[in-house]
Amino acid sequence: QVPLVESGGGSVQAGGSLRLSCAAAGFTFSGYLVGWFRQAPGKEREGVASIDADGMTFYADSVSGRFTVSQDNAKTTLYLQMNNLKPEDTAMYYCAALESARVPGPWATLDLGLFNLGHWGQGTQVTVSS
């Protein structure tokens, strides 16, 4: 069973918006750092945004002010609201969950190496045309 299932991807024009969702299967996000990563063709996977168990949010500079990460009160669904999308946002978007005990500090909240120790979804494609 895939522990995380993403949805909400699609194709939009530059300046448009999309909201991605990530549903947890068989567990809740309580006690987890959960986040969004993306990978464009030919590029390395990179951290986009994350939210910790206390509700603090962290963003990559490239999306700060345009993207908002949140989760529902039940802590079973993670969201990524993406506004003012740009062609360079085109990528496969993945959600990931990492046990908070594995996070050494706020500087590591978008660390791919650490998140590789956690749970991942299969991804949802976002395509932004100019």
Coordinates of C-alpha atoms in Angstrom, one line a residue:
Q1 CA 0.0 0.0 0.0
V2 CA 1.4 3.4 -1.0
P3 CA 1.4 5.5 2.1
L4 CA 0.9 8.8 0.4
V5 CA -1.3 9.6 -2.6
E6 CA -1.1 12.9 -4.4
S7 CA -3.8 14.5 -6.6
G8 CA -4.6 17.8 -8.2
G9 CA -1.9 18.2 -10.8
G10 CA -2.7 19.3 -14.3
S11 CA -1.9 21.8 -17.0
V12 CA -2.4 25.5 -16.6
Q13 CA -1.2 28.7 -18.3
A14 CA 1.4 31.0 -16.6
G15 CA -0.2 33.1 -13.9
G16 CA -2.8 30.4 -13.1
S17 CA -3.3 28.4 -9.9
L18 CA -3.5 24.8 -8.8
R19 CA -4.0 23.1 -5.5
L20 CA -2.3 19.8 -4.9
S21 CA -3.5 17.4 -2.2
C22 CA -1.7 14.5 -0.5
A23 CA -3.7 11.9 1.4
A24 CA -2.1 9.8 4.1
A25 CA -3.0 6.1 4.0
G26 CA -2.9 4.2 7.3
F27 CA -1.4 6.9 9.4
T28 CA -1.7 10.6 10.3
F29 CA 0.8 13.5 10.0
S30 CA 0.9 13.9 13.8
G31 CA 4.5 13.8 14.8
Y32 CA 5.7 14.2 11.2
L33 CA 7.4 16.9 9.1
V34 CA 5.5 16.8 5.9
G35 CA 6.5 18.5 2.7
W36 CA 6.4 18.8 -1.1
F37 CA 9.2 18.2 -3.5
R38 CA 9.4 18.5 -7.2
Q39 CA 11.5 17.1 -10.0
A40 CA 11.7 18.6 -13.5
P41 CA 13.1 16.5 -16.4
G42 CA 16.9 16.4 -16.3
K43 CA 17.0 18.1 -12.9
E44 CA 17.5 16.9 -9.4
R45 CA 14.6 16.6 -7.0
E46 CA 14.2 19.7 -4.8
G47 CA 12.3 20.8 -1.8
V48 CA 9.4 23.2 -2.3
A49 CA 7.6 23.6 1.0
S50 CA 7.1 21.8 4.3
I51 CA 5.1 22.1 7.5
D52 CA 6.2 20.7 10.8
A53 CA 4.2 19.1 13.7
D54 CA 3.7 22.6 15.3
G55 CA 2.4 24.1 12.1
M56 CA 5.5 26.1 11.2
T57 CA 6.0 26.4 7.4
F58 CA 9.1 26.5 5.3
Y59 CA 9.5 27.4 1.7
A60 CA 12.1 27.4 -1.0
D61 CA 13.1 30.9 -2.1
S62 CA 11.8 30.1 -5.7
V63 CA 8.2 29.7 -4.4
S64 CA 8.0 31.9 -1.4
G65 CA 5.1 34.3 -1.7
R66 CA 3.4 32.2 -4.4
F67 CA 2.9 28.8 -2.8
T68 CA 1.2 28.0 0.5
V69 CA 1.5 24.6 2.3
S70 CA -1.2 23.5 4.8
Q71 CA -2.8 20.5 6.3
D72 CA -6.3 19.7 7.5
N73 CA -7.3 19.6 11.1
A74 CA -7.3 15.8 11.1
K75 CA -3.7 15.8 9.9
T76 CA -4.5 13.3 7.2
T77 CA -4.3 15.5 4.1
L78 CA -1.5 17.9 3.0
Y79 CA -2.2 20.7 0.6
L80 CA -0.1 22.9 -1.7
Q81 CA -1.8 26.0 -3.0
M82 CA 0.2 27.2 -6.0
N83 CA -0.6 30.7 -7.3
N84 CA 1.0 32.8 -10.1
L85 CA 2.5 29.7 -11.6
K86 CA 5.4 30.0 -13.9
P87 CA 6.7 27.7 -16.7
E88 CA 9.7 26.9 -14.5
D89 CA 7.3 25.4 -11.9
T90 CA 6.7 22.6 -14.4
A91 CA 7.6 19.3 -12.7
M92 CA 6.4 16.1 -11.1
Y93 CA 5.4 17.1 -7.6
Y94 CA 5.8 14.6 -4.7
C95 CA 4.7 14.7 -1.1
A96 CA 6.8 13.2 1.6
A97 CA 6.5 12.6 5.4
L98 CA 9.4 12.3 7.8
E99 CA 9.2 11.5 11.5
S100 CA 9.9 14.7 13.4
A101 CA 12.5 12.9 15.6
R102 CA 14.7 12.5 12.5
V103 CA 14.8 16.3 11.9
P104 CA 17.9 17.9 13.5
G105 CA 16.7 21.5 13.1
P106 CA 14.8 24.0 11.0
W107 CA 17.7 24.2 8.5
A108 CA 16.8 20.6 7.5
T109 CA 13.1 21.0 6.8
L110 CA 13.6 20.8 3.0
D111 CA 16.4 18.3 3.1
L112 CA 15.9 15.6 0.5
G113 CA 18.4 13.2 2.1
L114 CA 16.5 13.2 5.3
F115 CA 13.1 12.9 3.7
N116 CA 14.5 9.8 1.8
L117 CA 14.3 8.1 5.2
G118 CA 10.5 8.7 5.3
H119 CA 7.4 8.0 3.3
W120 CA 6.8 9.1 -0.3
G121 CA 3.9 9.3 -2.7
Q122 CA 4.1 8.5 -6.4
G123 CA 3.8 12.1 -7.7
T124 CA 1.4 14.3 -9.6
Q125 CA 2.4 16.2 -12.8
V126 CA 2.2 20.0 -13.0
T127 CA 2.7 21.6 -16.4
V128 CA 2.7 25.4 -16.8
S129 CA 2.6 26.8 -20.3
S130 CA 3.7 30.3 -21.3

